[in-house]
Amino acid sequence: MQRMLSGIKPTGELHLGNYIGALRNFVKYQEDYEMYVFIANLHTVTIPQDPKEIHKYLIDAIALYIACGLDKDKATIFLQSDVLEHANLGFILSCHSYEGELDRMTQYKDRKQKGETGLSVGFYTYPTLMAADILMYDADFVPVGDDQKQHVELARDIAERMNNRYGQMFKVPKPLIAEVGARIMDLQDPARKMSKSDQSDKGCIFLLDSPKTARKKIMSAQTDSVNIVQFDTENQPGISNLLTIYAALKEITIKEAELIFKDYRYGDFKKEVAQEVVELLEKLQSDYTEIINSDIIEKTLTKGKEKAQKIASAKLDQVLTTLGIKI
Ligand code: AQP
């Protein structure tokens, strides 16, 4: 069975982009792949965080993983910091990466270009920790949204470099990017992707938003003056984004969604999209409440840690031995 691995960093409440671009796919893949899904909690400390707030996001993220349908008996669901081998391997991989590679990583480059100062060293090197997260498990595929492709590319480059230098050490993984919904855009500014850490939350639908709030956000999403519901990301980015959301949630193609709405006015189209989103949130939130009040999170993480750690510890051992630094 081929292996897959992916994770989400709980730097805020999970949103519809995380669901469509990542989570819903993880749930499908757990049926046919050996699936490893982790909560990237170490990645949250790369930028200053409020510990109380981050703890809530962390618990909510795990509960939402489970509410979305991830199942501890099908997938290995674990907390990154429960498997400390990640940090060890991350250091080793950082010693096999170049400054120029990290300079080019989008998140760091964007912030530097904006003139931000005082970024932590961890923020600069986190892509090498991410490479460790991936390479540790010899995954065949890494299902991610479009924005994360660069990180998987770095992991591939490091793997190839180390394999060439020391002999076969890591499987070189492939990014797996869904055809529909790999980049859900902000509802208010469809030129930017929907993100947890945006200053304004009007353009982002959080999975724990009340149905009323979510409906309102969709109804006030930015559109255009063309007045035809069609997929044209250049001239109608807002409408195209709403079509993508609808198509992804209904599991149909964008073309099929376009056909459904071809004679709709924008207001009526938005109502239909809002209804789909609300139905998803109601289902997720009812399961979330049940999960949060049970011991399922603890049981899931205990089981996940045990399985993930076995693989991680063998891999780290192999790497240390190959590098000649293990006694
Ligand atoms: N808008 C999006 N559309 C589709 N997929 C998305 N993903 C994130 N945003 C979208 C995918 O979700 C997975 C987990 O991402 P992450 O939360 O670990 O990091 P991120 O991509 O940096 O997400 P955010 O919301 O933008 O976080 P912040 O604001 O903290 O940087 C990934 O597979 C990602 O592609």
PDB file of N, CA and C in Angstrom, residues 104-176:
ATOM      1  N   ARG A 104      14.547  31.782  -0.730  1.00  0.00           N
ATOM      2  CA  ARG A 104      13.526  31.793  -1.792  1.00  0.00           C
ATOM      3  C   ARG A 104      12.165  31.296  -1.316  1.00  0.00           C
ATOM      4  N   MET A 105      12.064  30.816  -0.088  1.00  0.00           N
ATOM      5  CA  MET A 105      10.773  30.284   0.362  1.00  0.00           C
ATOM      6  C   MET A 105       9.775  31.443   0.519  1.00  0.00           C
ATOM      7  N   THR A 106       8.601  31.266  -0.073  1.00  0.00           N
ATOM      8  CA  THR A 106       7.660  32.388  -0.225  1.00  0.00           C
ATOM      9  C   THR A 106       7.345  33.132   1.059  1.00  0.00           C
ATOM     10  N   GLN A 107       7.037  32.392   2.129  1.00  0.00           N
ATOM     11  CA  GLN A 107       6.581  33.084   3.350  1.00  0.00           C
ATOM     12  C   GLN A 107       7.668  34.016   3.877  1.00  0.00           C
ATOM     13  N   TYR A 108       8.912  33.499   3.885  1.00  0.00           N
ATOM     14  CA  TYR A 108      10.038  34.301   4.380  1.00  0.00           C
ATOM     15  C   TYR A 108      10.299  35.460   3.428  1.00  0.00           C
ATOM     16  N   LYS A 109      10.319  35.158   2.134  1.00  0.00           N
ATOM     17  CA  LYS A 109      10.621  36.179   1.125  1.00  0.00           C
ATOM     18  C   LYS A 109       9.588  37.310   1.183  1.00  0.00           C
ATOM     19  N   ASP A 110       8.306  36.945   1.288  1.00  0.00           N
ATOM     20  CA  ASP A 110       7.240  37.969   1.331  1.00  0.00           C
ATOM     21  C   ASP A 110       7.431  38.908   2.505  1.00  0.00           C
ATOM     22  N   ARG A 111       7.700  38.308   3.658  1.00  0.00           N
ATOM     23  CA  ARG A 111       7.828  39.145   4.857  1.00  0.00           C
ATOM     24  C   ARG A 111       9.058  40.034   4.777  1.00  0.00           C
ATOM     25  N   LYS A 112      10.139  39.485   4.244  1.00  0.00           N
ATOM     26  CA  LYS A 112      11.366  40.277   4.096  1.00  0.00           C
ATOM     27  C   LYS A 112      11.131  41.437   3.130  1.00  0.00           C
ATOM     28  N   GLN A 113      10.405  41.108   2.025  1.00  0.00           N
ATOM     29  CA  GLN A 113      10.165  42.158   1.023  1.00  0.00           C
ATOM     30  C   GLN A 113       9.301  43.282   1.588  1.00  0.00           C
ATOM     31  N   LYS A 114       8.429  42.907   2.546  1.00  0.00           N
ATOM     32  CA  LYS A 114       7.599  43.947   3.170  1.00  0.00           C
ATOM     33  C   LYS A 114       8.404  44.757   4.185  1.00  0.00           C
ATOM     34  N   GLY A 115       9.666  44.369   4.359  1.00  0.00           N
ATOM     35  CA  GLY A 115      10.541  45.133   5.251  1.00  0.00           C
ATOM     36  C   GLY A 115      10.434  44.710   6.708  1.00  0.00           C
ATOM     37  N   GLU A 116       9.794  43.531   6.944  1.00  0.00           N
ATOM     38  CA  GLU A 116       9.642  43.075   8.325  1.00  0.00           C
ATOM     39  C   GLU A 116      11.015  42.724   8.919  1.00  0.00           C
ATOM     40  N   THR A 117      11.223  43.139  10.158  1.00  0.00           N
ATOM     41  CA  THR A 117      12.484  42.770  10.812  1.00  0.00           C
ATOM     42  C   THR A 117      12.158  41.931  12.050  1.00  0.00           C
ATOM     43  N   GLY A 118      13.170  41.367  12.651  1.00  0.00           N
ATOM     44  CA  GLY A 118      12.964  40.622  13.903  1.00  0.00           C
ATOM     45  C   GLY A 118      12.313  39.263  13.714  1.00  0.00           C
ATOM     46  N   LEU A 119      12.358  38.721  12.492  1.00  0.00           N
ATOM     47  CA  LEU A 119      11.814  37.367  12.292  1.00  0.00           C
ATOM     48  C   LEU A 119      12.722  36.372  13.002  1.00  0.00           C
ATOM     49  N   SER A 120      12.127  35.313  13.552  1.00  0.00           N
ATOM     50  CA  SER A 120      12.953  34.357  14.292  1.00  0.00           C
ATOM     51  C   SER A 120      13.755  33.483  13.318  1.00  0.00           C
ATOM     52  N   VAL A 121      14.845  32.898  13.829  1.00  0.00           N
ATOM     53  CA  VAL A 121      15.628  31.969  13.020  1.00  0.00           C
ATOM     54  C   VAL A 121      14.757  30.755  12.667  1.00  0.00           C
ATOM     55  N   GLY A 122      13.895  30.385  13.611  1.00  0.00           N
ATOM     56  CA  GLY A 122      12.988  29.250  13.375  1.00  0.00           C
ATOM     57  C   GLY A 122      12.057  29.518  12.211  1.00  0.00           C
ATOM     58  N   PHE A 123      11.627  30.773  12.056  1.00  0.00           N
ATOM     59  CA  PHE A 123      10.745  31.112  10.936  1.00  0.00           C
ATOM     60  C   PHE A 123      11.493  30.943   9.610  1.00  0.00           C
ATOM     61  N   TYR A 124      12.788  31.231   9.658  1.00  0.00           N
ATOM     62  CA  TYR A 124      13.620  31.099   8.454  1.00  0.00           C
ATOM     63  C   TYR A 124      13.859  29.624   8.102  1.00  0.00           C
ATOM     64  N   THR A 125      14.088  28.824   9.148  1.00  0.00           N
ATOM     65  CA  THR A 125      14.479  27.427   8.861  1.00  0.00           C
ATOM     66  C   THR A 125      13.302  26.436   8.894  1.00  0.00           C
ATOM     67  N   TYR A 126      12.081  26.920   9.215  1.00  0.00           N
ATOM     68  CA  TYR A 126      10.998  25.938   9.376  1.00  0.00           C
ATOM     69  C   TYR A 126      10.787  25.039   8.148  1.00  0.00           C
ATOM     70  N   PRO A 127      11.084  25.511   6.896  1.00  0.00           N
ATOM     71  CA  PRO A 127      10.878  24.576   5.777  1.00  0.00           C
ATOM     72  C   PRO A 127      11.731  23.305   5.897  1.00  0.00           C
ATOM     73  N   THR A 128      12.854  23.382   6.621  1.00  0.00           N
ATOM     74  CA  THR A 128      13.662  22.163   6.774  1.00  0.00           C
ATOM     75  C   THR A 128      13.033  21.222   7.808  1.00  0.00           C
ATOM     76  N   LEU A 129      12.321  21.814   8.783  1.00  0.00           N
ATOM     77  CA  LEU A 129      11.573  20.960   9.721  1.00  0.00           C
ATOM     78  C   LEU A 129      10.418  20.288   8.956  1.00  0.00           C
ATOM     79  N   MET A 130       9.838  21.069   8.072  1.00  0.00           N
ATOM     80  CA  MET A 130       8.741  20.517   7.269  1.00  0.00           C
ATOM     81  C   MET A 130       9.263  19.391   6.365  1.00  0.00           C
ATOM     82  N   ALA A 131      10.462  19.564   5.847  1.00  0.00           N
ATOM     83  CA  ALA A 131      11.049  18.503   5.027  1.00  0.00           C
ATOM     84  C   ALA A 131      11.243  17.251   5.883  1.00  0.00           C
ATOM     85  N   ALA A 132      11.647  17.459   7.148  1.00  0.00           N
ATOM     86  CA  ALA A 132      11.818  16.305   8.047  1.00  0.00           C
ATOM     87  C   ALA A 132      10.469  15.628   8.307  1.00  0.00           C
ATOM     88  N   ASP A 133       9.423  16.449   8.527  1.00  0.00           N
ATOM     89  CA  ASP A 133       8.076  15.890   8.754  1.00  0.00           C
ATOM     90  C   ASP A 133       7.717  14.932   7.621  1.00  0.00           C
ATOM     91  N   ILE A 134       8.085  15.354   6.419  1.00  0.00           N
ATOM     92  CA  ILE A 134       7.693  14.578   5.232  1.00  0.00           C
ATOM     93  C   ILE A 134       8.611  13.362   5.024  1.00  0.00           C
ATOM     94  N   LEU A 135       9.930  13.614   5.038  1.00  0.00           N
ATOM     95  CA  LEU A 135      10.871  12.547   4.662  1.00  0.00           C
ATOM     96  C   LEU A 135      10.951  11.431   5.704  1.00  0.00           C
ATOM     97  N   MET A 136      10.625  11.794   6.946  1.00  0.00           N
ATOM     98  CA  MET A 136      10.675  10.822   8.039  1.00  0.00           C
ATOM     99  C   MET A 136       9.894   9.546   7.719  1.00  0.00           C
ATOM    100  N   TYR A 137       8.779   9.698   6.994  1.00  0.00           N
ATOM    101  CA  TYR A 137       7.863   8.565   6.843  1.00  0.00           C
ATOM    102  C   TYR A 137       7.968   7.877   5.480  1.00  0.00           C
ATOM    103  N   ASP A 138       8.972   8.273   4.668  1.00  0.00           N
ATOM    104  CA  ASP A 138       9.113   7.680   3.335  1.00  0.00           C
ATOM    105  C   ASP A 138       7.782   7.655   2.582  1.00  0.00           C
ATOM    106  N   ALA A 139       7.106   8.819   2.619  1.00  0.00           N
ATOM    107  CA  ALA A 139       5.793   8.895   1.967  1.00  0.00           C
ATOM    108  C   ALA A 139       5.946   8.908   0.450  1.00  0.00           C
ATOM    109  N   ASP A 140       4.990   8.278  -0.227  1.00  0.00           N
ATOM    110  CA  ASP A 140       4.975   8.338  -1.691  1.00  0.00           C
ATOM    111  C   ASP A 140       4.374   9.666  -2.140  1.00  0.00           C
ATOM    112  N   PHE A 141       3.329  10.116  -1.418  1.00  0.00           N
ATOM    113  CA  PHE A 141       2.627  11.338  -1.815  1.00  0.00           C
ATOM    114  C   PHE A 141       2.396  12.250  -0.615  1.00  0.00           C
ATOM    115  N   VAL A 142       2.371  13.546  -0.901  1.00  0.00           N
ATOM    116  CA  VAL A 142       2.037  14.528   0.132  1.00  0.00           C
ATOM    117  C   VAL A 142       0.871  15.362  -0.398  1.00  0.00           C
ATOM    118  N   PRO A 143      -0.359  15.057   0.049  1.00  0.00           N
ATOM    119  CA  PRO A 143      -1.493  15.849  -0.432  1.00  0.00           C
ATOM    120  C   PRO A 143      -1.515  17.219   0.233  1.00  0.00           C
ATOM    121  N   VAL A 144      -1.460  18.273  -0.575  1.00  0.00           N
ATOM    122  CA  VAL A 144      -1.430  19.634  -0.024  1.00  0.00           C
ATOM    123  C   VAL A 144      -2.222  20.578  -0.922  1.00  0.00           C
ATOM    124  N   GLY A 145      -2.538  21.761  -0.391  1.00  0.00           N
ATOM    125  CA  GLY A 145      -3.087  22.830  -1.217  1.00  0.00           C
ATOM    126  C   GLY A 145      -1.933  23.401  -2.041  1.00  0.00           C
ATOM    127  N   ASP A 146      -2.320  24.195  -3.010  1.00  0.00           N
ATOM    128  CA  ASP A 146      -1.374  24.754  -3.966  1.00  0.00           C
ATOM    129  C   ASP A 146      -0.209  25.515  -3.305  1.00  0.00           C
ATOM    130  N   ASP A 147      -0.521  26.224  -2.201  1.00  0.00           N
ATOM    131  CA  ASP A 147       0.487  27.087  -1.561  1.00  0.00           C
ATOM    132  C   ASP A 147       1.637  26.298  -0.936  1.00  0.00           C
ATOM    133  N   GLN A 148       1.425  25.013  -0.701  1.00  0.00           N
ATOM    134  CA  GLN A 148       2.453  24.230  -0.005  1.00  0.00           C
ATOM    135  C   GLN A 148       3.371  23.459  -0.945  1.00  0.00           C
ATOM    136  N   LYS A 149       3.140  23.622  -2.242  1.00  0.00           N
ATOM    137  CA  LYS A 149       3.917  22.847  -3.223  1.00  0.00           C
ATOM    138  C   LYS A 149       5.420  23.126  -3.054  1.00  0.00           C
ATOM    139  N   GLN A 150       5.740  24.373  -2.800  1.00  0.00           N
ATOM    140  CA  GLN A 150       7.141  24.776  -2.676  1.00  0.00           C
ATOM    141  C   GLN A 150       7.853  24.007  -1.554  1.00  0.00           C
ATOM    142  N   HIS A 151       7.116  23.763  -0.464  1.00  0.00           N
ATOM    143  CA  HIS A 151       7.720  23.038   0.655  1.00  0.00           C
ATOM    144  C   HIS A 151       8.011  21.583   0.276  1.00  0.00           C
ATOM    145  N   VAL A 152       7.091  20.981  -0.468  1.00  0.00           N
ATOM    146  CA  VAL A 152       7.319  19.589  -0.869  1.00  0.00           C
ATOM    147  C   VAL A 152       8.494  19.530  -1.860  1.00  0.00           C
ATOM    148  N   GLU A 153       8.593  20.554  -2.709  1.00  0.00           N
ATOM    149  CA  GLU A 153       9.718  20.603  -3.660  1.00  0.00           C
ATOM    150  C   GLU A 153      11.041  20.658  -2.898  1.00  0.00           C
ATOM    151  N   LEU A 154      11.081  21.451  -1.831  1.00  0.00           N
ATOM    152  CA  LEU A 154      12.324  21.535  -1.040  1.00  0.00           C
ATOM    153  C   LEU A 154      12.655  20.164  -0.428  1.00  0.00           C
ATOM    154  N   ALA A 155      11.611  19.514   0.103  1.00  0.00           N
ATOM    155  CA  ALA A 155      11.839  18.182   0.694  1.00  0.00           C
ATOM    156  C   ALA A 155      12.404  17.229  -0.354  1.00  0.00           C
ATOM    157  N   ARG A 156      11.866  17.309  -1.559  1.00  0.00           N
ATOM    158  CA  ARG A 156      12.374  16.446  -2.647  1.00  0.00           C
ATOM    159  C   ARG A 156      13.839  16.751  -2.951  1.00  0.00           C
ATOM    160  N   ASP A 157      14.163  18.047  -3.012  1.00  0.00           N
ATOM    161  CA  ASP A 157      15.547  18.429  -3.325  1.00  0.00           C
ATOM    162  C   ASP A 157      16.510  17.925  -2.250  1.00  0.00           C
ATOM    163  N   ILE A 158      16.113  18.078  -0.996  1.00  0.00           N
ATOM    164  CA  ILE A 158      16.998  17.623   0.095  1.00  0.00           C
ATOM    165  C   ILE A 158      17.153  16.094   0.032  1.00  0.00           C
ATOM    166  N   ALA A 159      16.037  15.406  -0.207  1.00  0.00           N
ATOM    167  CA  ALA A 159      16.089  13.937  -0.269  1.00  0.00           C
ATOM    168  C   ALA A 159      17.043  13.489  -1.376  1.00  0.00           C
ATOM    169  N   GLU A 160      16.895  14.108  -2.548  1.00  0.00           N
ATOM    170  CA  GLU A 160      17.755  13.707  -3.676  1.00  0.00           C
ATOM    171  C   GLU A 160      19.225  14.008  -3.373  1.00  0.00           C
ATOM    172  N   ARG A 161      19.449  15.173  -2.766  1.00  0.00           N
ATOM    173  CA  ARG A 161      20.821  15.565  -2.431  1.00  0.00           C
ATOM    174  C   ARG A 161      21.447  14.566  -1.452  1.00  0.00           C
ATOM    175  N   MET A 162      20.703  14.195  -0.423  1.00  0.00           N
ATOM    176  CA  MET A 162      21.265  13.288   0.586  1.00  0.00           C
ATOM    177  C   MET A 162      21.401  11.872   0.038  1.00  0.00           C
ATOM    178  N   ASN A 163      20.439  11.462  -0.798  1.00  0.00           N
ATOM    179  CA  ASN A 163      20.539  10.126  -1.412  1.00  0.00           C
ATOM    180  C   ASN A 163      21.788  10.039  -2.289  1.00  0.00           C
ATOM    181  N   ASN A 164      22.056  11.149  -3.017  1.00  0.00           N
ATOM    182  CA  ASN A 164      23.239  11.158  -3.890  1.00  0.00           C
ATOM    183  C   ASN A 164      24.530  11.128  -3.077  1.00  0.00           C
ATOM    184  N   ARG A 165      24.492  11.845  -1.951  1.00  0.00           N
ATOM    185  CA  ARG A 165      25.727  11.946  -1.166  1.00  0.00           C
ATOM    186  C   ARG A 165      26.008  10.687  -0.342  1.00  0.00           C
ATOM    187  N   TYR A 166      24.954  10.100   0.232  1.00  0.00           N
ATOM    188  CA  TYR A 166      25.185   8.999   1.207  1.00  0.00           C
ATOM    189  C   TYR A 166      24.675   7.639   0.740  1.00  0.00           C
ATOM    190  N   GLY A 167      24.001   7.613  -0.426  1.00  0.00           N
ATOM    191  CA  GLY A 167      23.310   6.373  -0.799  1.00  0.00           C
ATOM    192  C   GLY A 167      21.857   6.493  -0.366  1.00  0.00           C
ATOM    193  N   GLN A 168      21.024   5.567  -0.874  1.00  0.00           N
ATOM    194  CA  GLN A 168      19.575   5.679  -0.646  1.00  0.00           C
ATOM    195  C   GLN A 168      19.232   5.869   0.838  1.00  0.00           C
ATOM    196  N   MET A 169      18.596   6.978   1.140  1.00  0.00           N
ATOM    197  CA  MET A 169      18.261   7.291   2.529  1.00  0.00           C
ATOM    198  C   MET A 169      16.766   7.594   2.669  1.00  0.00           C
ATOM    199  N   PHE A 170      16.240   8.373   1.695  1.00  0.00           N
ATOM    200  CA  PHE A 170      14.826   8.787   1.769  1.00  0.00           C
ATOM    201  C   PHE A 170      14.100   8.492   0.471  1.00  0.00           C
ATOM    202  N   LYS A 171      12.803   8.172   0.606  1.00  0.00           N
ATOM    203  CA  LYS A 171      11.962   8.111  -0.594  1.00  0.00           C
ATOM    204  C   LYS A 171      11.718   9.550  -1.042  1.00  0.00           C
ATOM    205  N   VAL A 172      11.727   9.793  -2.345  1.00  0.00           N
ATOM    206  CA  VAL A 172      11.481  11.163  -2.849  1.00  0.00           C
ATOM    207  C   VAL A 172       9.973  11.302  -3.102  1.00  0.00           C
ATOM    208  N   PRO A 173       9.279  12.090  -2.261  1.00  0.00           N
ATOM    209  CA  PRO A 173       7.805  12.123  -2.344  1.00  0.00           C
ATOM    210  C   PRO A 173       7.293  13.063  -3.432  1.00  0.00           C
ATOM    211  N   LYS A 174       6.062  12.818  -3.843  1.00  0.00           N
ATOM    212  CA  LYS A 174       5.446  13.703  -4.846  1.00  0.00           C
ATOM    213  C   LYS A 174       4.337  14.511  -4.179  1.00  0.00           C
ATOM    214  N   PRO A 175       4.222  15.813  -4.520  1.00  0.00           N
ATOM    215  CA  PRO A 175       3.071  16.566  -4.000  1.00  0.00           C
ATOM    216  C   PRO A 175       1.804  16.103  -4.729  1.00  0.00           C
ATOM    217  N   LEU A 176       0.700  16.064  -4.038  1.00  0.00           N
ATOM    218  CA  LEU A 176      -0.563  15.673  -4.678  1.00  0.00           C
ATOM    219  C   LEU A 176      -1.536  16.828  -4.497  1.00  0.00           C
TER     220      LEU A 176
END
